[in-house]
Coordinates of C-alpha atoms in Angstrom, one line a residue:
X19 CA 0.5 0.1 0.0
X20 CA 3.1 2.3 -0.5
X21 CA 2.3 6.0 -2.2
X22 CA 4.2 8.5 -3.0
X23 CA 7.2 9.2 -5.8
X24 CA 10.0 6.5 -6.6
X25 CA 12.5 8.0 -4.5
X26 CA 15.6 9.5 -6.8
X27 CA 18.1 7.4 -4.7
X28 CA 16.5 4.0 -5.4
X29 CA 16.5 5.2 -9.4
X30 CA 20.4 6.0 -9.4
X31 CA 21.4 2.6 -7.2
X32 CA 23.1 0.9 -10.0
X33 CA 24.4 -1.9 -7.8
X34 CA 20.3 -3.0 -8.0
X35 CA 19.7 -6.5 -8.9
X36 CA 16.1 -7.2 -8.2
X37 CA 13.8 -4.5 -8.0
X38 CA 10.1 -5.5 -7.2
X39 CA 7.6 -3.0 -6.4
X40 CA 4.5 -4.7 -7.5
X41 CA 1.0 -4.1 -6.6
X42 CA 0.9 -0.4 -5.1
X43 CA 0.5 2.7 -5.5
X44 CA 3.4 4.3 -6.5
X45 CA 3.7 7.5 -8.7
X46 CA 6.8 8.9 -10.8
X47 CA 8.2 9.1 -14.0
X48 CA 10.1 5.5 -15.2
X49 CA 11.8 7.5 -17.9
X50 CA 14.8 8.9 -15.2
X51 CA 15.6 5.1 -14.7
X52 CA 18.8 4.4 -15.9
X53 CA 21.5 1.7 -16.6
X54 CA 21.6 -1.2 -14.0
X55 CA 24.4 -3.6 -15.1
X56 CA 23.5 -6.6 -12.2
X57 CA 19.7 -6.3 -12.4
X58 CA 18.1 -9.8 -13.4
X59 CA 14.6 -9.3 -12.4
X60 CA 12.2 -6.0 -11.9
X61 CA 8.7 -6.0 -11.2
X62 CA 6.9 -2.5 -11.6
X63 CA 3.6 -3.8 -12.3
X64 CA 0.4 -2.1 -11.4
X65 CA 1.1 1.1 -9.6
X66 CA 0.2 4.6 -11.0
X67 CA 3.9 5.4 -12.5
X68 CA 4.4 7.3 -15.9
X69 CA 6.8 8.3 -18.9
X70 CA 8.7 5.8 -21.1
X71 CA 10.4 3.2 -21.5
X72 CA 14.1 4.2 -21.6
X73 CA 16.2 3.1 -24.5
X74 CA 19.3 2.1 -21.9
X75 CA 16.8 -0.3 -20.6
X76 CA 19.0 -2.3 -23.9
X77 CA 21.9 -2.3 -21.4
X78 CA 20.3 -4.6 -18.3
X79 CA 22.5 -7.4 -20.1
X80 CA 21.8 -10.0 -17.3
X81 CA 17.7 -9.0 -17.1
X82 CA 15.8 -11.7 -17.4
X83 CA 12.2 -10.7 -16.2
X84 CA 10.8 -7.3 -16.9
X85 CA 7.6 -6.7 -15.8
X86 CA 5.5 -2.8 -15.8
X87 CA 2.1 -3.8 -16.7
X88 CA -0.8 -1.8 -15.3
X89 CA 0.4 1.6 -15.3
X90 CA 0.2 4.5 -17.5
X91 CA 3.3 4.5 -19.7
X92 CA 3.3 6.1 -23.1
X93 CA 5.6 6.0 -25.4
X94 CA 7.3 3.0 -27.7
X95 CA 8.6 -0.1 -27.1
X96 CA 12.3 0.4 -27.6
X97 CA 14.1 -1.2 -30.2
X98 CA 17.2 -1.8 -27.5
X99 CA 14.7 -4.7 -26.2
X100 CA 16.3 -6.8 -28.1
X101 CA 19.8 -6.6 -27.0
X102 CA 18.4 -8.4 -23.9
X103 CA 19.7 -11.4 -24.5
X104 CA 18.8 -13.3 -21.5
X105 CA 15.2 -12.0 -21.8
X106 CA 12.4 -14.6 -20.8
X107 CA 9.4 -12.4 -19.4
X108 CA 8.7 -9.1 -20.9
X109 CA 5.1 -7.9 -19.9
X110 CA 4.0 -4.4 -20.7
X111 CA 0.6 -5.2 -21.2
X112 CA -2.7 -2.4 -20.0
X113 CA -0.8 0.5 -20.6
X114 CA -1.1 3.2 -23.8
X115 CA 2.0 2.3 -25.6
X116 CA 1.8 3.0 -29.0
X117 CA 4.1 2.7 -32.6
X118 CA 4.9 -0.8 -33.7
X119 CA 6.1 -4.1 -32.2
X120 CA 9.8 -3.7 -32.9
X121 CA 10.8 -6.5 -35.3
X122 CA 14.2 -6.2 -32.5
X123 CA 11.9 -8.1 -30.0
X124 CA 12.8 -11.6 -32.7
X125 CA 16.6 -11.4 -31.0
X126 CA 15.2 -12.8 -27.8
X127 CA 15.7 -16.1 -28.2
X128 CA 15.0 -16.7 -24.3
X129 CA 11.7 -15.1 -24.3
X130 CA 8.9 -17.2 -22.7
X131 CA 6.1 -15.3 -22.3
X132 CA 5.6 -11.5 -24.1
X133 CA 2.5 -10.2 -22.8
X134 CA 2.4 -6.6 -25.0
X135 CA -2.0 -6.8 -24.5
X136 CA -4.3 -3.6 -23.9
X137 CA -2.0 -0.6 -25.4
X138 CA -2.4 1.1 -28.5
X139 CA 0.0 -0.2 -30.7
X140 CA -0.5 -0.4 -34.6
X141 CA 0.8 -2.2 -37.7
X142 CA 1.4 -5.6 -38.5
X143 CA 2.9 -8.4 -35.9
X144 CA 6.0 -8.8 -37.5
X145 CA 7.3 -11.8 -39.0
X146 CA 10.6 -12.1 -36.6
X147 CA 8.2 -13.2 -33.6
X148 CA 8.6 -16.9 -35.5
X149 CA 12.5 -16.4 -34.0
X150 CA 11.2 -17.0 -30.5
X151 CA 11.3 -20.9 -30.6
X152 CA 11.2 -21.2 -26.6
X153 CA 8.0 -18.3 -26.8
X154 CA 5.1 -20.5 -24.6
X155 CA 2.9 -17.5 -23.6
X156 CA 2.1 -14.8 -26.6
X157 CA -0.4 -12.0 -25.8
X158 CA -1.4 -9.3 -27.6
X159 CA -4.8 -8.9 -27.9
X160 CA -6.9 -5.3 -27.3
X161 CA -4.2 -2.9 -29.9
X162 CA -4.7 -1.5 -33.4
X163 CA -2.5 -4.2 -35.0
X164 CA -3.7 -4.9 -38.6
X165 CA -3.1 -6.6 -41.9
X166 CA -2.5 -10.7 -42.3
X167 CA -1.4 -13.1 -39.9
X168 CA 0.9 -14.9 -41.8
X169 CA 2.6 -18.1 -40.9
X170 CA 5.5 -16.1 -38.4
X171 CA 2.9 -17.1 -34.8
X172 CA 2.4 -20.9 -36.5
X173 CA 6.1 -21.3 -36.1
X174 CA 6.4 -20.8 -32.5
X175 CA 5.8 -24.6 -31.5
X176 CA 6.0 -24.4 -27.5
X177 CA 2.8 -21.8 -27.7
X178 CA 1.0 -22.6 -24.9
X179 CA -1.7 -19.9 -24.9
X180 CA -2.4 -17.3 -27.7
X181 CA -4.4 -14.3 -27.6
X182 CA -4.4 -11.8 -30.8
X183 CA -8.3 -11.2 -29.9
X184 CA -9.3 -6.9 -30.0
X185 CA -7.3 -6.1 -33.2
X186 CA -8.0 -5.3 -37.0
X187 CA -6.2 -8.3 -37.8
X188 CA -7.7 -9.4 -41.8
X189 CA -7.1 -12.3 -44.4
X190 CA -7.7 -16.0 -43.3
X191 CA -6.8 -17.9 -40.2
X192 CA -3.2 -19.8 -41.3
X193 CA -3.2 -23.3 -41.7
X194 CA 0.3 -23.4 -39.8
X195 CA -2.1 -22.6 -35.8
X196 CA -2.8 -26.1 -36.4
X197 CA 0.8 -27.1 -35.8
X198 CA 0.6 -25.6 -32.5
X199 CA -0.3 -29.0 -30.5
X200 CA 1.1 -27.5 -27.1
X201 CA -2.0 -25.1 -27.3
X202 CA -3.5 -25.7 -24.0
X203 CA -5.2 -22.9 -21.8
X204 CA -6.4 -20.4 -24.4
X205 CA -6.3 -19.6 -28.4
X206 CA -8.2 -16.2 -29.3
X207 CA -8.7 -14.4 -32.6
X208 CA -11.9 -12.3 -31.5
X209 CA -13.2 -9.4 -32.8
X210 CA -11.0 -9.2 -35.6
X211 CA -11.9 -9.0 -39.2
X212 CA -10.6 -12.8 -40.1
X213 CA -12.3 -14.2 -43.4
X214 CA -12.8 -17.2 -45.7
X215 CA -13.0 -20.5 -43.7
X216 CA -11.6 -22.3 -40.3
X217 CA -8.9 -24.6 -41.3
X218 CA -9.6 -28.0 -40.5
X219 CA -5.9 -28.2 -39.6
X220 CA -7.2 -26.6 -36.4
X221 CA -8.7 -29.6 -35.3
X222 CA -5.6 -31.1 -34.2
X223 CA -4.7 -29.0 -31.0
X224 CA -6.1 -31.7 -29.9
X225 CA -4.7 -30.0 -25.6
X226 CA -6.2 -26.9 -26.5
X227 CA -9.5 -25.8 -23.8
X228 CA -10.7 -22.6 -24.6
X229 CA -11.5 -21.5 -28.7
X230 CA -12.7 -18.1 -29.2
X231 CA -13.2 -17.4 -33.4
X232 CA -15.8 -15.0 -32.3
X233 CA -16.7 -11.6 -33.7
X234 CA -15.5 -12.2 -37.4
X235 CA -16.2 -12.2 -41.0
X236 CA -15.7 -16.4 -41.0
X237 CA -17.3 -18.4 -43.6
X238 CA -18.1 -22.3 -44.5
X239 CA -18.7 -24.8 -42.0
X240 CA -17.2 -25.4 -38.6
X241 CA -14.6 -28.1 -39.5
X242 CA -15.6 -32.1 -38.6
X243 CA -11.9 -32.5 -37.5
X244 CA -13.2 -30.3 -34.2
X245 CA -14.8 -33.9 -32.7
X246 CA -10.5 -34.5 -32.5
X247 CA -10.6 -31.9 -29.8
X248 CA -10.8 -34.1 -26.8
X249 CA -9.8 -31.7 -24.4
X250 CA -12.3 -28.8 -25.3
X251 CA -14.4 -27.1 -22.5
X252 CA -15.2 -23.8 -24.3
X253 CA -15.7 -22.7 -27.8
X254 CA -17.5 -19.6 -29.2
X255 CA -17.8 -18.7 -32.6
X256 CA -20.7 -16.5 -32.2
X257 CA -21.1 -13.1 -34.4
X258 CA -19.5 -14.9 -37.9
X259 CA -21.0 -16.4 -41.2
X260 CA -20.9 -20.0 -40.5
X261 CA -23.8 -22.5 -41.6
X262 CA -24.2 -26.1 -42.1
X263 CA -23.7 -29.1 -39.3
X264 CA -22.2 -28.9 -36.1
X265 CA -19.7 -31.4 -35.6
X266 CA -21.1 -34.6 -33.3
X267 CA -19.6 -34.6 -29.9
X268 CA -21.1 -34.5 -26.2
X269 CA -19.5 -30.3 -26.1
X270 CA -21.5 -29.5 -28.9
X271 CA -24.6 -30.8 -27.7
X272 CA -24.4 -29.1 -24.7
X273 CA -23.0 -26.0 -25.4
X274 CA -24.6 -23.3 -24.3
X275 CA -26.7 -21.1 -27.5
X276 CA -24.2 -18.0 -26.8
X277 CA -21.7 -20.0 -29.0
X278 CA -23.3 -20.2 -32.0
X279 CA -25.8 -17.2 -32.1
X280 CA -25.7 -14.5 -35.5
X281 CA -24.4 -16.8 -37.8
X282 CA -26.1 -17.4 -41.5
X283 CA -27.4 -21.1 -41.3
X284 CA -25.9 -23.4 -38.9
X285 CA -27.9 -26.6 -37.9
X286 CA -27.4 -29.8 -35.3
X287 CA -28.9 -33.0 -34.5
X288 CA -29.5 -32.5 -30.5
X289 CA -27.5 -28.9 -30.5
X290 CA -29.7 -26.7 -28.1
X291 CA -31.8 -24.0 -29.8
X292 CA -30.2 -24.9 -33.2
X293 CA -32.8 -26.2 -35.8
X294 CA -31.7 -30.1 -37.1
X295 CA -30.0 -31.1 -39.8
X296 CA -32.6 -32.9 -41.3
X297 CA -35.3 -29.7 -40.4
X298 CA -32.9 -27.2 -42.7
X299 CA -33.1 -29.7 -45.6
X300 CA -37.2 -29.9 -46.1
X301 CA -36.6 -26.3 -45.6
X302 CA -34.5 -25.4 -48.3
X303 CA -36.8 -28.1 -50.8
X304 CA -39.3 -25.7 -50.1
X305 CA -38.1 -22.5 -50.9
X306 CA -39.3 -20.8 -54.4
X307 CA -37.0 -21.6 -57.0
X308 CA -33.6 -20.8 -57.2
X309 CA -33.8 -17.7 -59.7
X310 CA -35.7 -15.7 -57.4
X311 CA -33.5 -16.3 -54.4
X312 CA -30.6 -15.1 -56.4
X313 CA -32.4 -11.8 -57.5
X314 CA -32.8 -11.5 -54.0
X315 CA -29.5 -12.2 -52.5
X316 CA -27.9 -8.9 -54.1
X317 CA -30.5 -6.6 -52.8
X318 CA -30.2 -8.3 -49.1
X319 CA -26.0 -8.3 -49.2
X320 CA -26.6 -4.3 -49.9
X321 CA -28.8 -3.5 -47.1
X322 CA -26.9 -5.7 -44.9
X323 CA -23.4 -3.8 -45.9
X324 CA -25.1 -0.6 -45.4
X325 CA -26.7 -1.6 -42.3
X326 CA -23.2 -3.0 -40.7
X327 CA -21.5 0.1 -41.7
X328 CA -23.7 2.5 -40.3
X329 CA -23.4 0.7 -37.0
X330 CA -20.0 -0.8 -36.8
X331 CA -18.6 1.4 -34.0
X332 CA -21.7 0.9 -31.8
X333 CA -21.9 -2.6 -32.3
X334 CA -18.1 -3.5 -31.8
X335 CA -18.1 -1.8 -28.1
X336 CA -21.5 -4.1 -27.2
X337 CA -20.1 -7.2 -28.5
X338 CA -16.8 -6.1 -26.7
X339 CA -18.3 -6.2 -23.9
X340 CA -20.3 -9.6 -24.6
X341 CA -17.5 -11.3 -25.1
X342 CA -15.9 -10.5 -22.2
X343 CA -19.3 -11.5 -20.0
X344 CA -19.6 -14.7 -21.7
X345 CA -15.8 -15.5 -20.8
X346 CA -15.7 -14.5 -17.7
X347 CA -18.7 -16.9 -16.9
X348 CA -16.9 -19.6 -18.2
X349 CA -13.9 -19.1 -16.8
X350 CA -14.3 -16.5 -13.6
X351 CA -10.0 -16.4 -13.5
X352 CA -9.6 -16.9 -17.3
X353 CA -6.8 -14.2 -17.3
X354 CA -7.9 -11.8 -19.6
X355 CA -11.3 -10.6 -17.6
X356 CA -11.8 -10.8 -13.9
X357 CA -12.8 -8.8 -11.2
X358 CA -9.8 -9.7 -7.9
X359 CA -12.6 -8.4 -5.3
X360 CA -15.6 -9.5 -6.3
X361 CA -13.9 -13.3 -7.3
X362 CA -12.2 -12.8 -3.3
X363 CA -15.9 -12.3 -2.1
X364 CA -17.6 -15.5 -3.7
X365 CA -15.0 -17.6 -2.5
X366 CA -15.0 -16.5 0.9
X367 CA -18.7 -16.7 0.4
X368 CA -18.7 -20.7 -1.3
X369 CA -16.5 -22.0 1.4
X370 CA -18.8 -20.1 4.5
X371 CA -15.1 -18.1 5.9
X372 CA -13.2 -22.1 5.4
X373 CA -15.3 -23.9 7.7
X374 CA -14.3 -27.4 8.4
X375 CA -17.7 -28.4 6.8
X376 CA -15.8 -27.6 3.3
X377 CA -12.2 -28.7 4.3
X378 CA -11.7 -31.8 2.1
X379 CA -7.7 -31.8 3.3
X380 CA -5.0 -30.5 5.7
X381 CA -1.2 -30.7 5.1
X382 CA 1.9 -29.2 6.7
X383 CA 1.8 -25.8 6.0
X384 CA -2.3 -25.2 4.9
X385 CA -5.7 -26.9 4.2
X386 CA -7.7 -27.3 1.5
X387 CA -11.1 -26.5 0.8
X388 CA -13.6 -26.7 -1.7
X389 CA -15.6 -23.7 -3.2
X390 CA -18.3 -23.9 -5.7
X391 CA -18.9 -20.1 -6.9
X392 CA -22.3 -18.7 -7.9
X393 CA -21.2 -19.5 -11.9
X394 CA -21.1 -23.1 -11.1
X395 CA -17.6 -23.3 -11.2
X396 CA -15.8 -25.4 -8.5
X397 CA -12.5 -24.7 -7.5
X398 CA -9.7 -25.8 -4.8
X399 CA -8.7 -22.8 -2.3
X400 CA -5.1 -24.0 0.0
X401 CA -5.4 -21.8 2.8
X402 CA -2.2 -21.0 4.2
X403 CA -2.0 -21.6 8.0
X404 CA 0.5 -18.7 9.6
X405 CA 2.3 -16.2 8.4
X406 CA 5.7 -18.4 9.1
X407 CA 4.6 -20.2 5.8
X408 CA 4.7 -16.9 3.4
X409 CA 8.1 -18.3 1.8
X410 CA 5.9 -21.3 0.7
X411 CA 3.4 -19.4 -0.2
X412 CA 5.5 -17.2 -2.5
X413 CA 7.5 -19.9 -4.1
X414 CA 4.4 -21.7 -5.1
X415 CA 3.1 -18.9 -6.6
X416 CA 6.9 -18.5 -8.5
X417 CA 6.6 -21.8 -9.6
X418 CA 3.4 -21.5 -10.9
X419 CA 3.0 -18.3 -12.8
X420 CA 6.2 -19.6 -15.0
X421 CA 4.9 -23.1 -16.2
X422 CA 1.8 -24.5 -18.0
X423 CA 1.1 -28.2 -18.8
X424 CA -2.5 -30.0 -18.4
X425 CA -0.8 -32.3 -16.1
X426 CA 0.5 -29.6 -13.9
X427 CA -2.5 -28.1 -11.3
X428 CA -3.8 -24.6 -12.9
X429 CA -3.1 -22.1 -10.5
X430 CA -6.2 -19.2 -11.5
X431 CA -5.2 -16.3 -8.7
X432 CA -4.3 -15.8 -5.1
X433 CA -4.8 -13.7 -2.6
X434 CA -1.7 -12.2 -0.3
X435 CA -3.6 -9.4 2.1
X436 CA -2.0 -9.1 5.0
X437 CA -4.8 -11.3 7.3
X438 CA -5.5 -13.8 4.6
X439 CA -3.6 -16.1 2.4
X440 CA -4.9 -18.8 0.3
X441 CA -4.2 -20.2 -3.7
X442 CA -7.4 -21.1 -6.1
X443 CA -6.4 -24.1 -7.9
X444 CA -8.6 -26.1 -10.2
X445 CA -10.5 -28.8 -8.9
X446 CA -9.7 -32.4 -9.2
X447 CA -12.6 -34.7 -8.4
X448 CA -10.9 -37.7 -7.5
X449 CA -9.0 -36.3 -5.4
X450 CA -4.6 -37.9 -4.4
X451 CA -3.5 -41.0 -5.8
X452 CA -2.5 -41.9 -2.4
X453 CA -6.6 -41.8 -1.2
X454 CA -7.7 -43.6 -4.3
X455 CA -4.5 -46.8 -3.3
X456 CA -5.8 -46.4 0.0
X457 CA -9.0 -48.0 -0.4
X458 CA -10.0 -51.5 -2.2
X459 CA -12.6 -50.2 -3.6
X460 CA -11.3 -46.9 -5.7
X461 CA -7.9 -49.3 -6.3
X462 CA -10.0 -51.6 -8.3
X463 CA -10.8 -48.5 -10.2
X464 CA -7.1 -47.8 -10.6
X465 CA -6.6 -50.8 -13.2
X466 CA -3.4 -51.5 -15.1
X467 CA -4.5 -49.5 -18.2
X468 CA -5.5 -46.5 -16.1
X469 CA -2.4 -46.9 -13.9
X470 CA 0.0 -47.1 -17.2
X471 CA -1.6 -43.9 -17.9
X472 CA -1.0 -42.0 -14.8
X473 CA 2.8 -43.0 -15.7
X474 CA 3.2 -41.2 -18.7
X475 CA 0.7 -38.1 -17.5
X476 CA 3.7 -37.8 -14.4
X477 CA 6.3 -38.6 -16.4
X478 CA 5.0 -35.8 -19.1
X479 CA 4.9 -33.3 -16.6
X480 CA 8.3 -33.3 -14.6
X481 CA 9.9 -33.6 -18.4
X482 CA 8.2 -30.4 -19.0
X483 CA 9.7 -29.1 -15.8
X484 CA 13.3 -30.0 -15.9
X485 CA 13.9 -29.9 -20.0
X486 CA 11.7 -27.5 -21.4
X487 CA 10.5 -24.9 -18.9
X488 CA 13.0 -21.0 -19.2
X489 CA 14.8 -22.7 -16.6
X490 CA 14.9 -26.0 -14.7
X491 CA 12.6 -26.2 -12.3
X492 CA 12.5 -29.5 -9.4
X493 CA 9.3 -30.4 -7.8
X494 CA 11.5 -32.0 -4.6
X495 CA 8.3 -33.3 -3.1
X496 CA 6.6 -35.7 -5.8
X497 CA 5.3 -38.5 -3.5
X498 CA 1.2 -40.2 -4.5
X499 CA -0.9 -37.3 -1.6
X500 CA 1.0 -34.8 -4.3
X501 CA -0.8 -36.4 -7.7
X502 CA -4.2 -35.2 -8.2
X503 CA -7.0 -37.5 -10.2
X504 CA -9.9 -36.2 -12.4
X505 CA -12.8 -37.7 -13.3
X506 CA -11.2 -39.5 -16.1
X507 CA -8.1 -40.7 -14.2
X508 CA -5.8 -38.2 -15.7
X509 CA -3.2 -37.0 -13.5
X510 CA -1.6 -33.6 -12.4
X511 CA 1.4 -32.6 -10.4
X512 CA 0.6 -30.4 -7.5
X513 CA 1.8 -28.6 -4.3
X514 CA 5.0 -26.8 -5.3
X515 CA 5.6 -24.7 -2.1
X516 CA 9.1 -26.3 -1.8
X517 CA 9.9 -26.8 -5.5
X518 CA 13.2 -24.7 -6.6
X519 CA 13.9 -23.2 -10.2
X520 CA 17.4 -24.0 -11.0
X521 CA 20.5 -21.2 -11.6
X522 CA 22.8 -22.2 -13.7
X523 CA 25.1 -19.9 -12.0
X524 CA 24.1 -20.5 -8.9
X525 CA 25.2 -23.4 -6.4
X526 CA 21.2 -24.8 -5.7
X527 CA 22.1 -25.6 -2.9
X528 CA 18.9 -25.8 0.1
X529 CA 18.1 -26.8 3.2
X530 CA 16.7 -30.3 3.5
X531 CA 12.8 -30.6 2.4
X532 CA 10.9 -33.1 1.1
X533 CA 8.7 -36.1 2.6
X534 CA 10.2 -39.2 4.1
X535 CA 10.6 -42.2 2.0
X536 CA 10.8 -40.7 -1.5
X537 CA 14.1 -38.0 -0.5
X538 CA 16.5 -39.1 -2.8
X539 CA 19.9 -40.7 -0.6
X540 CA 21.8 -38.0 -1.8
X541 CA 20.6 -35.6 0.0
X542 CA 21.1 -37.2 3.5
X543 CA 25.1 -36.1 2.7
X544 CA 24.6 -32.8 0.1
X545 CA 22.5 -30.2 0.4
X546 CA 22.7 -29.5 -3.8
X547 CA 19.4 -30.2 -5.4
X548 CA 19.5 -31.6 -8.7
X549 CA 16.8 -32.8 -11.2
X550 CA 17.8 -36.3 -10.7
X551 CA 16.6 -35.4 -6.9
X552 CA 12.6 -35.8 -8.8
X553 CA 13.9 -38.6 -10.9
X554 CA 14.6 -40.9 -7.6
X555 CA 10.7 -39.8 -6.2
X556 CA 9.7 -40.5 -9.3
X557 CA 10.7 -44.1 -9.6
X558 CA 9.5 -44.5 -5.4
X559 CA 6.1 -42.9 -7.2
X560 CA 6.1 -45.8 -10.0
X561 CA 6.7 -48.9 -7.7
X562 CA 3.9 -47.7 -5.2
X563 CA 1.5 -46.9 -7.9
X564 CA 1.8 -50.6 -9.0
X565 CA 2.5 -52.3 -6.0
X566 CA -0.9 -50.1 -4.2
X567 CA 1.9 -49.3 -1.2
X568 CA 4.5 -47.9 -0.7
X569 CA 7.5 -50.0 -1.3
X570 CA 9.5 -49.2 1.3
X571 CA 9.9 -52.1 3.5
X572 CA 9.6 -54.4 0.4
X573 CA 13.1 -52.9 -1.3
X574 CA 14.6 -52.4 1.8
X575 CA 14.6 -56.5 2.5
X576 CA 15.0 -57.1 -0.9
X577 CA 18.2 -54.9 -1.6
X578 CA 20.7 -56.0 -3.9
X579 CA 18.3 -58.8 -4.7
X580 CA 16.5 -60.0 -7.7
X581 CA 12.7 -61.0 -7.2
X582 CA 9.5 -61.1 -10.0
X583 CA 7.2 -58.5 -12.0
X584 CA 4.6 -60.7 -10.1
X585 CA 5.3 -60.0 -6.4
X586 CA 5.4 -56.8 -7.2
X587 CA 2.2 -56.6 -8.5
X588 CA -1.3 -55.1 -6.3
X589 CA -2.6 -58.6 -5.3
X590 CA -5.9 -56.5 -5.1
X591 CA -6.2 -56.4 -9.3
X592 CA -6.5 -59.6 -11.4
X593 CA -2.9 -60.3 -13.1
X594 CA -2.8 -58.1 -16.4
X595 CA -2.9 -59.9 -19.8
X596 CA 0.1 -60.2 -21.9
X597 CA 0.4 -57.2 -23.7
X598 CA -0.6 -54.9 -20.7
X599 CA 2.0 -57.0 -18.2
X600 CA 4.8 -56.1 -21.2
X601 CA 4.5 -52.6 -20.1
X602 CA 4.6 -52.5 -16.7
X603 CA 7.5 -54.7 -17.2
X604 CA 9.2 -51.8 -18.9
X605 CA 8.1 -49.3 -16.2
X606 CA 9.1 -50.9 -13.3
X607 CA 12.3 -51.4 -14.7
X608 CA 12.8 -48.2 -15.5
X609 CA 11.6 -47.1 -12.0
X610 CA 14.6 -49.7 -10.6
X611 CA 16.6 -47.1 -12.3
X612 CA 15.7 -44.4 -10.9
X613 CA 16.1 -45.1 -7.6
X614 CA 20.1 -45.6 -8.0
X615 CA 22.2 -44.3 -5.4
X616 CA 24.3 -42.6 -7.4
X617 CA 22.5 -39.7 -8.9
X618 CA 24.4 -40.1 -12.0
X619 CA 23.3 -43.4 -13.0
X620 CA 19.8 -43.0 -13.3
X621 CA 18.1 -41.4 -16.1
X622 CA 16.6 -38.0 -16.9
X623 CA 12.7 -37.9 -17.6
X624 CA 13.6 -36.7 -21.4
X625 CA 14.4 -40.8 -21.3
X626 CA 11.4 -42.0 -19.8
X627 CA 9.3 -40.3 -22.2
X628 CA 11.1 -42.2 -25.1
X629 CA 10.7 -45.2 -23.3
X630 CA 6.7 -44.9 -22.0
X631 CA 5.8 -44.0 -25.5
X632 CA 7.9 -46.8 -27.5
X633 CA 5.2 -49.4 -28.6
X634 CA 6.8 -53.0 -28.9
X635 CA 5.4 -56.3 -30.3
X636 CA 5.5 -58.5 -26.8
X637 CA 8.0 -61.0 -27.2
X638 CA 5.3 -64.1 -27.1
X639 CA 8.7 -66.9 -25.2
X640 CA 9.3 -63.8 -22.3
X641 CA 6.7 -64.5 -19.6
X642 CA 7.1 -60.8 -18.0
X643 CA 5.3 -61.4 -14.7
X644 CA 7.9 -64.3 -13.8
X645 CA 11.0 -62.3 -15.0
X646 CA 13.6 -61.5 -12.0
X647 CA 13.8 -57.5 -11.5
X648 CA 17.0 -57.0 -9.2
X649 CA 16.4 -54.3 -6.6
X650 CA 19.4 -52.1 -5.9
X651 CA 20.5 -51.4 -2.2
X652 CA 19.0 -47.6 -2.0
X653 CA 17.1 -48.8 0.9
X654 CA 19.5 -50.9 2.6

């Protein structure tokens, strides 16, 4: 709650390394900020600062994060930004920046997050964006960008969120966007002037959860390939010129009318408030002769064109508000539109001020509550016990704002008020893996195929954290209690309170932390944390998953001895068929490699992905259930 100007002495402090003043009421001209040769991190967002971004920022060669969003900054984005070769996050959204996006941004090969939304930027999206091979988050929404999109964005293959809404982009939607198979959170092209047909290739975005193509001039059909988008939770194609049948899927049959309104003639069997497609056919057969229809079309089009031109400005403002309202109801915490104070009140009401009746779990540093908001959305709220746990609270936030993966629990928001500390997560219906393994009834539901899928989910998440993030992230507490399952038994890693972002220039040493029984043995004599600590925990977790209980006692008695796969399987399930047994054998052998005492002998999570994704026909001569597996002496 700091107020007043930025101190002159602070602005001239050239020895600054980290500079954080976000979410205050500070005022001042940032044009006076000079060169800070040691600066690696600056966050001055959500204040009342003004002035221009200085060209001298390009001399802060070690800078990895620059956040200055939600201020009153004017002027242009200086081309010297392109000199920041270590920059990973650039967020200057929600200001009054003008001019073009400098093509020099394409020089920042390390860039992970580029947020320039809600400014006054104009011109086309530079082709140099294609050079940002590590980009995962791109938000250029709510500007005055124009021209055709081209294929530049489609070459940023690691993108997980793309928001280009509320601009003046035109032409067709590039089919190259279908190559962005890692898109997960959002693809938003709404409120532009895209025309022609929706590319069939968008149906390849199998991980995508939210798609908004509304308020454009798109024509033709909704591609049947959209039936393959199994992760899709929200789609809006309203205010276009689409026609023909809506693809057959459960999502579209249960979709609200607002997703499809104001199109030429969409139909769909079983889709609410849309005419059935067979009815449409009979309707068309009963029309007057085709010649009369063709005569009417030019007059109708002319009338519609005049009307559209006369009301364009009014409709654009209205539709923007309607679009925002629709998104807010689908996802209360959508990053582009929510009222924090309103959501806070709804959470307090939904949990009855965190009453025990809404508590679904307790941990060492927090309790978890279930909150169902008036929109129908359900969230898991992790309330921090004491202010002494504040460090863990902020560490969890710092880790999760840098990562976005379908197998990592989503952080929708957090409250950091003086009297209240809580985090808002997606709700996972089946709770923890540990809970599912405890009960015989739920353990039987976890059949061998589902357990193999959980193996792949956790491996994918850890591989992403270790090898594909802007910097490696080590979780440090991979346990069955921190693996959550949804209704479809998909797994997500949770609880990042002990996570550590590794720095290549630092020692990466820390105090001992984690859960007994999952800790790597080298942590008993060394405080150095590496990715191999997670690999060890992953090995223990995999053995626990297929044995049905923690393997500690068993492995300590079997150290340096061999045992058959049959003796390592959960006795509550029938033995697997030959093909499944072969897959399980492959996982167990890999898990045993993960718990090697010497971390240098352990595999990487990238190797895990390769092993688990390789499909080999099982050897008919090999009985995997009776094949011996040698247990290392880790536990002795």
